[in-house]
PDB file of C-alpha atoms and ligand atoms in Angstrom:
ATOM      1  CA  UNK A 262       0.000   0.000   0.000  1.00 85.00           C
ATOM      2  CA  UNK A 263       2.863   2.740  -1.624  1.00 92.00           C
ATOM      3  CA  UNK A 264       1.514   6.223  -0.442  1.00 98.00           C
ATOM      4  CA  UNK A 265      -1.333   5.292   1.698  1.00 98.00           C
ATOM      5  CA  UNK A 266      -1.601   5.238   5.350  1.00 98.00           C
ATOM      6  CA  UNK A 267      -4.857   3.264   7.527  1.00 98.00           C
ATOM      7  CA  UNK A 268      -5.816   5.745  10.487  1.00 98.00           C
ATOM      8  CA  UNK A 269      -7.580   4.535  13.394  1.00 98.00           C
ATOM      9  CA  UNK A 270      -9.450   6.833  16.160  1.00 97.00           C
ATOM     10  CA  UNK A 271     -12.430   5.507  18.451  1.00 96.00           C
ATOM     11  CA  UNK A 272     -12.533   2.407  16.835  1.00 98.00           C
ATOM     12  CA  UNK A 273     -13.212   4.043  13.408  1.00 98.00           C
ATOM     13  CA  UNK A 274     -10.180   2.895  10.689  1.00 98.00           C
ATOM     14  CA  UNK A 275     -10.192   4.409   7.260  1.00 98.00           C
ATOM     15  CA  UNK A 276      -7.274   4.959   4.301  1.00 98.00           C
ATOM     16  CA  UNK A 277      -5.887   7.818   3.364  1.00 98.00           C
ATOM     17  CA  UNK A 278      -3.597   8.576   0.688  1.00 98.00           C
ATOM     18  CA  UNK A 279      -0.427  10.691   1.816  1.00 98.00           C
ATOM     19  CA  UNK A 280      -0.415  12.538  -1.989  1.00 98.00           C
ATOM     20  CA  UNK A 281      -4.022  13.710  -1.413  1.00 98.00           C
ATOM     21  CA  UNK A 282      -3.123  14.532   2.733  1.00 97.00           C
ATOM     22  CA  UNK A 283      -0.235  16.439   1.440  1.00 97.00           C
ATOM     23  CA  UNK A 284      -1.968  18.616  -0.507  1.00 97.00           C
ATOM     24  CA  UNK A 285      -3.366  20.730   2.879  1.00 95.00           C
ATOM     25  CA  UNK A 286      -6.781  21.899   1.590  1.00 96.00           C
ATOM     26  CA  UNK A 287      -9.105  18.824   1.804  1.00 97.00           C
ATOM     27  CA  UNK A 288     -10.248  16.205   4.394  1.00 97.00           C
ATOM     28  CA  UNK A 289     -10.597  12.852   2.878  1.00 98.00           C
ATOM     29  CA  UNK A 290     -11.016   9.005   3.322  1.00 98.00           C
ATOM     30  CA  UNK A 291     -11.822   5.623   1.864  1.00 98.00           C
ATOM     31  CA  UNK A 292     -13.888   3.594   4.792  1.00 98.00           C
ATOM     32  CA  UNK A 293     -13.672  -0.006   6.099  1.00 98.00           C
ATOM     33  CA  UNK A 294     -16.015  -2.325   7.704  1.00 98.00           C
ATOM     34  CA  UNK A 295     -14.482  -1.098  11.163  1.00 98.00           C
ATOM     35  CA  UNK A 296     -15.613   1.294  13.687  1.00 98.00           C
ATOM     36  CA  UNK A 297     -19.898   1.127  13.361  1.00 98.00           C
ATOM     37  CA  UNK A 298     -22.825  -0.117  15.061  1.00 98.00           C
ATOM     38  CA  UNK A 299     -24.092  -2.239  11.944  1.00 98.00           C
ATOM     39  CA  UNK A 300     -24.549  -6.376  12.990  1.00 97.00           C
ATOM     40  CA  UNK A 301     -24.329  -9.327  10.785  1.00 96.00           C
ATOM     41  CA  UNK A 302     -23.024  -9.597   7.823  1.00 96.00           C
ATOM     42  CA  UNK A 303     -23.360  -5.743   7.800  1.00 97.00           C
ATOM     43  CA  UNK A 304     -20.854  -5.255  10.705  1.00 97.00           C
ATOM     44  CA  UNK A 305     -20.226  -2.927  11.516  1.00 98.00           C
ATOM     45  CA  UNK A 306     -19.619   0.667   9.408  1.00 98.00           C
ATOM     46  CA  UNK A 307     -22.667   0.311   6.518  1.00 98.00           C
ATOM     47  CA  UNK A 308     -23.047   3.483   5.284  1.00 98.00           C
ATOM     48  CA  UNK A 309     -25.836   2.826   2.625  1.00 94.00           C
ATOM     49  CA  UNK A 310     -29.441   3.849   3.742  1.00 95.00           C
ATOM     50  CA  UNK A 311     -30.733   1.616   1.356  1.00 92.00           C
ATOM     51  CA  UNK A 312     -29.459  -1.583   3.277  1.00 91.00           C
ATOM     52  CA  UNK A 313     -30.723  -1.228   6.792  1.00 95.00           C
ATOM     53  CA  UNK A 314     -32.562   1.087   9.119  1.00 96.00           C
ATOM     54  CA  UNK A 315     -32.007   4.918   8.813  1.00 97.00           C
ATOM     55  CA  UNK A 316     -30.809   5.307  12.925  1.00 98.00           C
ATOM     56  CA  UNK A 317     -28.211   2.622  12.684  1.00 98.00           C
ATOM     57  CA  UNK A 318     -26.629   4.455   9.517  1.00 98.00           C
ATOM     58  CA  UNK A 319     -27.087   7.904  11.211  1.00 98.00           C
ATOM     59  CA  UNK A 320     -25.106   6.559  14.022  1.00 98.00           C
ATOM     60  CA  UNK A 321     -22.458   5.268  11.742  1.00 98.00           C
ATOM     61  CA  UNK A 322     -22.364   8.695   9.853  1.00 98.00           C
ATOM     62  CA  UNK A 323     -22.259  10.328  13.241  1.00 98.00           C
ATOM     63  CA  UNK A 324     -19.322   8.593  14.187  1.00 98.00           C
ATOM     64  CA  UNK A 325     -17.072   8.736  10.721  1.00 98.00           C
ATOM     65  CA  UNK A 326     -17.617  12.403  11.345  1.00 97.00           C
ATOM     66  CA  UNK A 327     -16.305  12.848  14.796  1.00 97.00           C
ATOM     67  CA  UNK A 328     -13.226  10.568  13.772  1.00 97.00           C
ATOM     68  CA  UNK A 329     -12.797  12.208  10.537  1.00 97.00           C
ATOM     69  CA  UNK A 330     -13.861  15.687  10.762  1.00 96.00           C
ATOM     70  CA  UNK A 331     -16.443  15.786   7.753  1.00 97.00           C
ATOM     71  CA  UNK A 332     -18.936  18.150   7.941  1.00 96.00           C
ATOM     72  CA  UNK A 333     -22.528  15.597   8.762  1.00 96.00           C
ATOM     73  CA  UNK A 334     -25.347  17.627   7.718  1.00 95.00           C
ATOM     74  CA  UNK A 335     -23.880  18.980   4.415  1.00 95.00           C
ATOM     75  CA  UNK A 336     -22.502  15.197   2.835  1.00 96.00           C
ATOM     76  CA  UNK A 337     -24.012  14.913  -0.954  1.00 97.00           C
ATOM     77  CA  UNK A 338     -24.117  11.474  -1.695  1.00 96.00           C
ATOM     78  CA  UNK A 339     -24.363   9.624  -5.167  1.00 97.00           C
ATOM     79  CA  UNK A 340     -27.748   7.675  -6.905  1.00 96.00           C
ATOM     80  CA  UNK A 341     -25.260   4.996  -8.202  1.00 96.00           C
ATOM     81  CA  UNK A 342     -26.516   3.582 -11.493  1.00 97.00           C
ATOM     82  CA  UNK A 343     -23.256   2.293 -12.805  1.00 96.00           C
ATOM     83  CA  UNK A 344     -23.627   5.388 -15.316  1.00 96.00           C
ATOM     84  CA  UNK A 345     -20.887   7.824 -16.088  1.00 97.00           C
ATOM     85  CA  UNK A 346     -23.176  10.926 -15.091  1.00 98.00           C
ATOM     86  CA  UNK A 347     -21.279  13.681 -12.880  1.00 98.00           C
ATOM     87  CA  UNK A 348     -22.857  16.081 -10.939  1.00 98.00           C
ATOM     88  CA  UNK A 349     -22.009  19.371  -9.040  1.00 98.00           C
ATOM     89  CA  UNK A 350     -22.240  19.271  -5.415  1.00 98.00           C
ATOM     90  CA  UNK A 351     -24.878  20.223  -3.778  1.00 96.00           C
ATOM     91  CA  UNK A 352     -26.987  18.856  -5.868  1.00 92.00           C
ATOM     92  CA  UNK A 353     -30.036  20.637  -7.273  1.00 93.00           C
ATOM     93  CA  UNK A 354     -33.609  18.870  -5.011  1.00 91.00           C
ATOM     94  CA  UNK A 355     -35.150  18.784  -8.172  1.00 94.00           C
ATOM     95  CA  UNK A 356     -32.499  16.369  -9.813  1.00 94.00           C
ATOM     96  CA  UNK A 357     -33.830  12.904  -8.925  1.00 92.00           C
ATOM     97  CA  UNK A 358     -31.681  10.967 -11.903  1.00 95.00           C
ATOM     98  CA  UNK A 359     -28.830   8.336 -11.689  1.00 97.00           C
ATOM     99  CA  UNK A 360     -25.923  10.344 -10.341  1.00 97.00           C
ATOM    100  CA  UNK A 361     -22.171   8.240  -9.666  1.00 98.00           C
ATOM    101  CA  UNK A 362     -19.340  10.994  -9.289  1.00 98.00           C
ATOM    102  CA  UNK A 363     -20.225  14.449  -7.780  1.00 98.00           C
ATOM    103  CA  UNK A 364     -17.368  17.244  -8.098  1.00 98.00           C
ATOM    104  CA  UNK A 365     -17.467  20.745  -5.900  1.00 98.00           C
ATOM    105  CA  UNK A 366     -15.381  23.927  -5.541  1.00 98.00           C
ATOM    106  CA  UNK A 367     -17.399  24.495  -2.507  1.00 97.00           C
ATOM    107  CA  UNK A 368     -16.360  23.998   1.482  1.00 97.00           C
ATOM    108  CA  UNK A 369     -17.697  21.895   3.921  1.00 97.00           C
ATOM    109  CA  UNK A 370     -19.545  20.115   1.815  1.00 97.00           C
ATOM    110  CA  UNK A 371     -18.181  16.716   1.924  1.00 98.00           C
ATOM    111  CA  UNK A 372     -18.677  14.355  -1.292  1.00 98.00           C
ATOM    112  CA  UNK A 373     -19.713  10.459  -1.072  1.00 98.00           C
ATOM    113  CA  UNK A 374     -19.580   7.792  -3.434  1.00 98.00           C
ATOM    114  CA  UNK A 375     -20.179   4.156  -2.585  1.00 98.00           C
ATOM    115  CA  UNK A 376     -18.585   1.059  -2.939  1.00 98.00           C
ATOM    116  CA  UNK A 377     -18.018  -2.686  -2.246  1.00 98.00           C
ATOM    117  CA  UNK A 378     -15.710  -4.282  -4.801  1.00 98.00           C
ATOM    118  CA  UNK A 379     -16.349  -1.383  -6.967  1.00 98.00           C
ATOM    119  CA  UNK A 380     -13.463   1.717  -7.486  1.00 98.00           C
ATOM    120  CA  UNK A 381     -14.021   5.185  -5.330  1.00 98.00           C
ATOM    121  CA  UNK A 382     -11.870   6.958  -7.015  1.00 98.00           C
ATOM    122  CA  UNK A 383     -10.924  10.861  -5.351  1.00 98.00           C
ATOM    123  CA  UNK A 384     -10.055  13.742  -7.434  1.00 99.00           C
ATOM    124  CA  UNK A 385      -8.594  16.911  -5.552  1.00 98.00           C
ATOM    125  CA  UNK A 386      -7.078  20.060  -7.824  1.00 98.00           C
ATOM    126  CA  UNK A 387      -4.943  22.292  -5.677  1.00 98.00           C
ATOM    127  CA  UNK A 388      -5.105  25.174  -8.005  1.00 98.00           C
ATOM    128  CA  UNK A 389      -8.490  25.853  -7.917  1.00 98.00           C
ATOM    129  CA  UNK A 390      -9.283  24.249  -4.843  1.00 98.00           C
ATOM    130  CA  UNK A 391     -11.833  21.938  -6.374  1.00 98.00           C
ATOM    131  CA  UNK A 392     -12.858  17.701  -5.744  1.00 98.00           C
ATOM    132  CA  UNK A 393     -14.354  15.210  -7.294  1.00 98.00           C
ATOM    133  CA  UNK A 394     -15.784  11.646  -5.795  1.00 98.00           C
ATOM    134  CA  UNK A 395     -16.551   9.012  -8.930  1.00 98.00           C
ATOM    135  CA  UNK A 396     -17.859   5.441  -8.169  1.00 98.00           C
ATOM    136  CA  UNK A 397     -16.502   3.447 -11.306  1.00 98.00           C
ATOM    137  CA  UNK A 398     -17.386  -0.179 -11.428  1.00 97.00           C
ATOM    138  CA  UNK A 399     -16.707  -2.614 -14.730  1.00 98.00           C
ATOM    139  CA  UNK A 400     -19.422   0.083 -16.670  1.00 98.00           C
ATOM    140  CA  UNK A 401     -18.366   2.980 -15.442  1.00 98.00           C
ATOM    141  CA  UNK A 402     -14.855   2.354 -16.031  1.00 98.00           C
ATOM    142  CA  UNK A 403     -15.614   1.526 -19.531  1.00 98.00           C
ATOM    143  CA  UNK A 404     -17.559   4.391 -19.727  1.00 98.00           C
ATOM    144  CA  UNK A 405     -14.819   6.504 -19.091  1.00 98.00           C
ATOM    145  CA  UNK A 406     -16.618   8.151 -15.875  1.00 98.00           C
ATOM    146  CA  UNK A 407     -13.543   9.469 -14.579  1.00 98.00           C
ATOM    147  CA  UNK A 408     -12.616  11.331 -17.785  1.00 98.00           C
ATOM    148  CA  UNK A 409     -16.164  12.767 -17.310  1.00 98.00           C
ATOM    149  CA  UNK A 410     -15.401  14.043 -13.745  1.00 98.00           C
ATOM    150  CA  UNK A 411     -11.879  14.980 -14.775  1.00 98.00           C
ATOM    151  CA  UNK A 412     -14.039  17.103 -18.015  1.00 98.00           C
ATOM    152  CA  UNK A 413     -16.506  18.661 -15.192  1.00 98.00           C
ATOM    153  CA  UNK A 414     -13.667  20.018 -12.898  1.00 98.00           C
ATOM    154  CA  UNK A 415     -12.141  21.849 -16.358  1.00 98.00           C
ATOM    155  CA  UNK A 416     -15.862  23.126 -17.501  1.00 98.00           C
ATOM    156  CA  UNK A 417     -17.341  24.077 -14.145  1.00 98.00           C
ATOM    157  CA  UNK A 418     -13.788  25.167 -11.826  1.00 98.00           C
ATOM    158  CA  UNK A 419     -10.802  26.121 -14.987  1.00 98.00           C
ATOM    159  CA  UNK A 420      -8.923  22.747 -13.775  1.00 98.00           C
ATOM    160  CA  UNK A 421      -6.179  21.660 -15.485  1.00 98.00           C
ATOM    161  CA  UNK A 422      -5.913  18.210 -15.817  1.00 98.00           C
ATOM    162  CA  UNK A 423      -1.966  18.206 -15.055  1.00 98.00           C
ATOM    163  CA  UNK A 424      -2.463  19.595 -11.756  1.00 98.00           C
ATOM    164  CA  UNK A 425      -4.997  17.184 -10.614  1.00 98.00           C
ATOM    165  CA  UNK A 426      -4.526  14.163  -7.716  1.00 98.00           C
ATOM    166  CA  UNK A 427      -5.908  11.132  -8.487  1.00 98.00           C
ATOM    167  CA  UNK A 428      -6.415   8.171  -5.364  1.00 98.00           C
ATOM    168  CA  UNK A 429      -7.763   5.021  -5.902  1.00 98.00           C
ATOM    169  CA  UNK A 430      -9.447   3.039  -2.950  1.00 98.00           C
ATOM    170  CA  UNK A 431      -9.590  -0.644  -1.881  1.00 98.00           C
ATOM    171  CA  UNK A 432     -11.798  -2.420  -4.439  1.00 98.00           C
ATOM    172  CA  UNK A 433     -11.932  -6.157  -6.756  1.00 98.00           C
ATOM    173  CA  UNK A 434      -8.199  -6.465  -7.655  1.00 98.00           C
ATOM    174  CA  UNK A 435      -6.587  -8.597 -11.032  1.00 98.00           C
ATOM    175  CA  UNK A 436      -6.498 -11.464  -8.907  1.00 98.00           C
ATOM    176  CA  UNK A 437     -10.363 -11.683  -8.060  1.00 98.00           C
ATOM    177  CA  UNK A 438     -12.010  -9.817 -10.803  1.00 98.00           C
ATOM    178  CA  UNK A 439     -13.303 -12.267 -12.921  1.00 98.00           C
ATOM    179  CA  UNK A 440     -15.441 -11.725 -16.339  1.00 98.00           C
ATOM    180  CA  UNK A 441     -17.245 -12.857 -19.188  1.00 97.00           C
ATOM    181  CA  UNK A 442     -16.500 -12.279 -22.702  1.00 97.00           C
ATOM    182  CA  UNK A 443     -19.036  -9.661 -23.176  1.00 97.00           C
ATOM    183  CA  UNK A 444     -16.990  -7.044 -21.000  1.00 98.00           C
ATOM    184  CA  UNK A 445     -13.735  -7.692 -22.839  1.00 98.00           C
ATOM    185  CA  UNK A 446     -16.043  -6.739 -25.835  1.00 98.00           C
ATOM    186  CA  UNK A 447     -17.187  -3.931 -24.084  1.00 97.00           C
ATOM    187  CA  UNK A 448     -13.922  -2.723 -23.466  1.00 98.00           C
ATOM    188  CA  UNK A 449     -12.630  -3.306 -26.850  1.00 98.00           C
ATOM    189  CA  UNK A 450     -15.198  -1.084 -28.064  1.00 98.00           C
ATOM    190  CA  UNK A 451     -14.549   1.476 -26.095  1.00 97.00           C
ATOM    191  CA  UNK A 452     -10.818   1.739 -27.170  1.00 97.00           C
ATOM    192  CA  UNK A 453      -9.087   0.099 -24.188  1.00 98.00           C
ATOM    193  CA  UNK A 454      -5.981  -2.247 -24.950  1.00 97.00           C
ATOM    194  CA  UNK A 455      -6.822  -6.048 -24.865  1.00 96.00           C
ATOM    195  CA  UNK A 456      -4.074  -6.416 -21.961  1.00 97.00           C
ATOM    196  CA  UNK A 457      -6.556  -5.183 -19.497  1.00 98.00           C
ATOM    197  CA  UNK A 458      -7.093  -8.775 -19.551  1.00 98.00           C
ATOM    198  CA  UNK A 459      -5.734 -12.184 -18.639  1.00 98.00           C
ATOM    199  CA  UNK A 460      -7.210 -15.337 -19.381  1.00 97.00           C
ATOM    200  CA  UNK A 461      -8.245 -17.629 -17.208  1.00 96.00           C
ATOM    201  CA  UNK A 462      -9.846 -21.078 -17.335  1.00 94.00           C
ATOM    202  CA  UNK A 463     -13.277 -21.815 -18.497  1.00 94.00           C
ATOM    203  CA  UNK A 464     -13.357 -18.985 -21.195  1.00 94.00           C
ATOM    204  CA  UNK A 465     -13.435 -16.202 -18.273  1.00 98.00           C
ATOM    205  CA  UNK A 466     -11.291 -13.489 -18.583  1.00 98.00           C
ATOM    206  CA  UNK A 467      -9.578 -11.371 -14.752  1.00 98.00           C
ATOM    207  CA  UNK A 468      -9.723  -8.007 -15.600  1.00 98.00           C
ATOM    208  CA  UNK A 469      -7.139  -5.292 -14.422  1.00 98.00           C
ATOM    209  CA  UNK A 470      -9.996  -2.536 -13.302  1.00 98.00           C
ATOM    210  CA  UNK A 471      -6.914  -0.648 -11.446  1.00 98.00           C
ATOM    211  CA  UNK A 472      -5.063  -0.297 -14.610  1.00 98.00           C
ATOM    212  CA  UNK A 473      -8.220   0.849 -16.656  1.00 98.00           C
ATOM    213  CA  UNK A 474      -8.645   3.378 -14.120  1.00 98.00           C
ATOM    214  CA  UNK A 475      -5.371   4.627 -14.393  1.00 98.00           C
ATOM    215  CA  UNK A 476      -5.730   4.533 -18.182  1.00 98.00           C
ATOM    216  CA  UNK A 477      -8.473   6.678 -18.561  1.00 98.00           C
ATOM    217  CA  UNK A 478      -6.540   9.072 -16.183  1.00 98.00           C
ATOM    218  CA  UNK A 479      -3.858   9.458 -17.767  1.00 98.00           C
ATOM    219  CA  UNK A 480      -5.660   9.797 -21.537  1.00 98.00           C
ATOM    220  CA  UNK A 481      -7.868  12.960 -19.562  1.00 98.00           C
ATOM    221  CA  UNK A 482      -4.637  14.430 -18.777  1.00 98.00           C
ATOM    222  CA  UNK A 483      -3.042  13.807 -15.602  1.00 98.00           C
ATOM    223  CA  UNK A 484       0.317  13.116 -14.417  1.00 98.00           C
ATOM    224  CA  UNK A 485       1.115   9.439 -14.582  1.00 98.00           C
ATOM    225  CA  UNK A 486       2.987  10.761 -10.849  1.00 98.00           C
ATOM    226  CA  UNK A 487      -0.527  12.056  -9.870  1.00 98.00           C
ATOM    227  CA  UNK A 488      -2.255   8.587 -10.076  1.00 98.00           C
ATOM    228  CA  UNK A 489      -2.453   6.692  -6.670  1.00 98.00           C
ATOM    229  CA  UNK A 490      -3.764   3.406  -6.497  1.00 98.00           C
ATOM    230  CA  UNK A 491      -4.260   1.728  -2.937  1.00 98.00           C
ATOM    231  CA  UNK A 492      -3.743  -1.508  -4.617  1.00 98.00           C
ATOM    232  CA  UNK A 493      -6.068  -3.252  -2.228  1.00 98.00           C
ATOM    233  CA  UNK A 494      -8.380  -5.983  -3.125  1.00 98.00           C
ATOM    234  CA  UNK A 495     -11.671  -6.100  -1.376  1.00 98.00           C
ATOM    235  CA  UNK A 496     -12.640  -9.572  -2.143  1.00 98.00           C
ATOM    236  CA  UNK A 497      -8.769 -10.939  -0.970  1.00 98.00           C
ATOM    237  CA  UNK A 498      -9.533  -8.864   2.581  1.00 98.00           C
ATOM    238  CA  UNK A 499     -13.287  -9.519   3.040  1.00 97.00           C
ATOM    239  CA  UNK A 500     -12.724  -9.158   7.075  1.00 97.00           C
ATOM    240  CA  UNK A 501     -11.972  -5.686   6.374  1.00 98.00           C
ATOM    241  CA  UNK A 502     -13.374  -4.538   3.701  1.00 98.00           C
ATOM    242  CA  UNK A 503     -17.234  -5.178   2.211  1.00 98.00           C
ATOM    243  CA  UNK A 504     -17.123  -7.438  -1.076  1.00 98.00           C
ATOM    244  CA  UNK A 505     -19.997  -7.948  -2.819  1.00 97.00           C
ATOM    245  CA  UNK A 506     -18.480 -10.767  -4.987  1.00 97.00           C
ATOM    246  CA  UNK A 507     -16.916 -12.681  -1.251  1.00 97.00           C
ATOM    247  CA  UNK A 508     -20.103 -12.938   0.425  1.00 95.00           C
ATOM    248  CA  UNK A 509     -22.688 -13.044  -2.371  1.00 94.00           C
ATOM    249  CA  UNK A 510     -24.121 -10.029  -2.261  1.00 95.00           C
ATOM    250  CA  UNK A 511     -24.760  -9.821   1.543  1.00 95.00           C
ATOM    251  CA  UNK A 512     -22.625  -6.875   2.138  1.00 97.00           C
ATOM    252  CA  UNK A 513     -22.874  -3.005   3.470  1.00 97.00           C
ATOM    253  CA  UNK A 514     -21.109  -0.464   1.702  1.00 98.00           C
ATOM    254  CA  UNK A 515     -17.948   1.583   2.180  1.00 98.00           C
ATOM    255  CA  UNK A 516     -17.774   5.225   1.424  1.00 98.00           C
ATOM    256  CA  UNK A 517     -15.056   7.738  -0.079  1.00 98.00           C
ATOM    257  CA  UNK A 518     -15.309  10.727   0.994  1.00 98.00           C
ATOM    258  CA  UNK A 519     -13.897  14.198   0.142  1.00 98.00           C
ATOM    259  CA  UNK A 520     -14.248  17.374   1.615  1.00 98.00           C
ATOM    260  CA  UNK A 521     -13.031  21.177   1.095  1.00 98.00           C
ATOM    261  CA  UNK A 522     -11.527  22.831   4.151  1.00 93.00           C
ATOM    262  CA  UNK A 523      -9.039  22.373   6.576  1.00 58.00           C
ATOM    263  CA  UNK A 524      -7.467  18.481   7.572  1.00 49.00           C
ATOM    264  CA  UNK A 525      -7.112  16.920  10.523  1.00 44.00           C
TER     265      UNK A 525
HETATM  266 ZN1  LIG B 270      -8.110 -10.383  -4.841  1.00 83.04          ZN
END
């Protein structure tokens, strides 16, 4: 784990990478299964509403905030639809569509995407003091969703791609992420080299999401020394991390976060 550090305080552990730390304008972090009040197979920091009852995830929100700083009542969270939309944050009431990667230039309003297997990536320009949060699964990647987020911070904030910070979270790695045909087709189409994937028995392909990621970085504009990948697979450290592909489906979800001001 190059350039990331895992920060522990009242129970509550979470990543962090040092590149996006170092940058002194943001608060930030990619969460684990550690440090709610979630049971089960939900145990213990579930920080999707739509998988249990609104108190317990309150209480989990309640307590990532006090460990992490994040501004609670403000946090704009994604409608994840494995799409490549990106919003502005805060988001307009009125806006009820699929929404997975929300970018601001605005403080104390922290940004959440959510994951379990799936990429959070974090996108944090120094220059103009702008962020971006982007869930990217197998579609979104595909989809180029963080060259759409990368495309917002230029429209909406004057970013220049070169001066952006990119950090990857714990999500399915090479050596779990199993596919079908069909999404090395859909890659294909979409441009992406063929070496994305390895083949494995039983006509299945493992796909290299991290490197796809970094791919569509890099071809948006940013520094290949800007791109940070955790390198951590979710479905290889199930204890600590929620998998949807380890347990079947019967998982909470993780959150990364960004916010503008201050860090702690
Ligand atoms: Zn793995």
């Amino acid at each position: 784990m190059d350039g990331f550090h895992m920060k522990e305080r009242d129970g509550v552990v979470t990543l962090h990478c040092d590149a996006l730390d170092a940058l002194g304008f943001t608060r930030h972090c990619f969460t684990t299964r550690r440090g709610g009040v979630s049971r089960g197979y939900l145990a213990s920091m579930n920080l999707a509403y739509s998988r249990e009852d609104k108190e317990t995830v309150d209480e989990n929100y309640r307590r990532l905030a006090a460990a992490e700083g994040f501004t609670l009542r403000a946090v704009s969270r994604t409608r994840q639809v494995h799409g490549a939309r990106i919003l502005p944050a805060p988001q307009d009431p009125a806006d009820t569509g699929g929404v997975d990667g929300l970018v601001t230039d605005k403080a104390g309003v922290p940004l959440a995407v959510f994951t379990a297997d799936c990429a959070g990536i974090l996108l944090a320009d120094p220059r103009t003091k702008s962020v971006g949060a982007v869930h990217s699964g197998w579609r979104g990647t595909a989809a180029r969703i963080c060259a759409a987020a990368v495309k917002q911070m230029r429209l909406l904030y004057g970013s220049d791609p070169e001066d952006i910070v990119a950090a990857v979270g714990p999500s399915i790695g090479p050596c779990c992420f199993e596919v079908g045909g069909d999404v090395k087709d859909a890659f294909a189409a979409a441009g992406f080299p063929a070496g994305l994937f390895s083949e494995v028995p039983g006509g299945k392909y493992h796909l290299d999401l991290w490197r796809a990621v970094r791919q569509t970085l890099t071809d948006a504009g940013l520094r290949a020394e800007n791109i940070h990948i955790c390198g951590e697979c979710t479905v290889c450290h199930s204890d600590l991390y929620y998998s949807h592909r380890a347990t079947a489906g019967r998982r909470g979800n993780m959150a990364a976060m960004i916010e503008i001001g201050g860090t702690k």
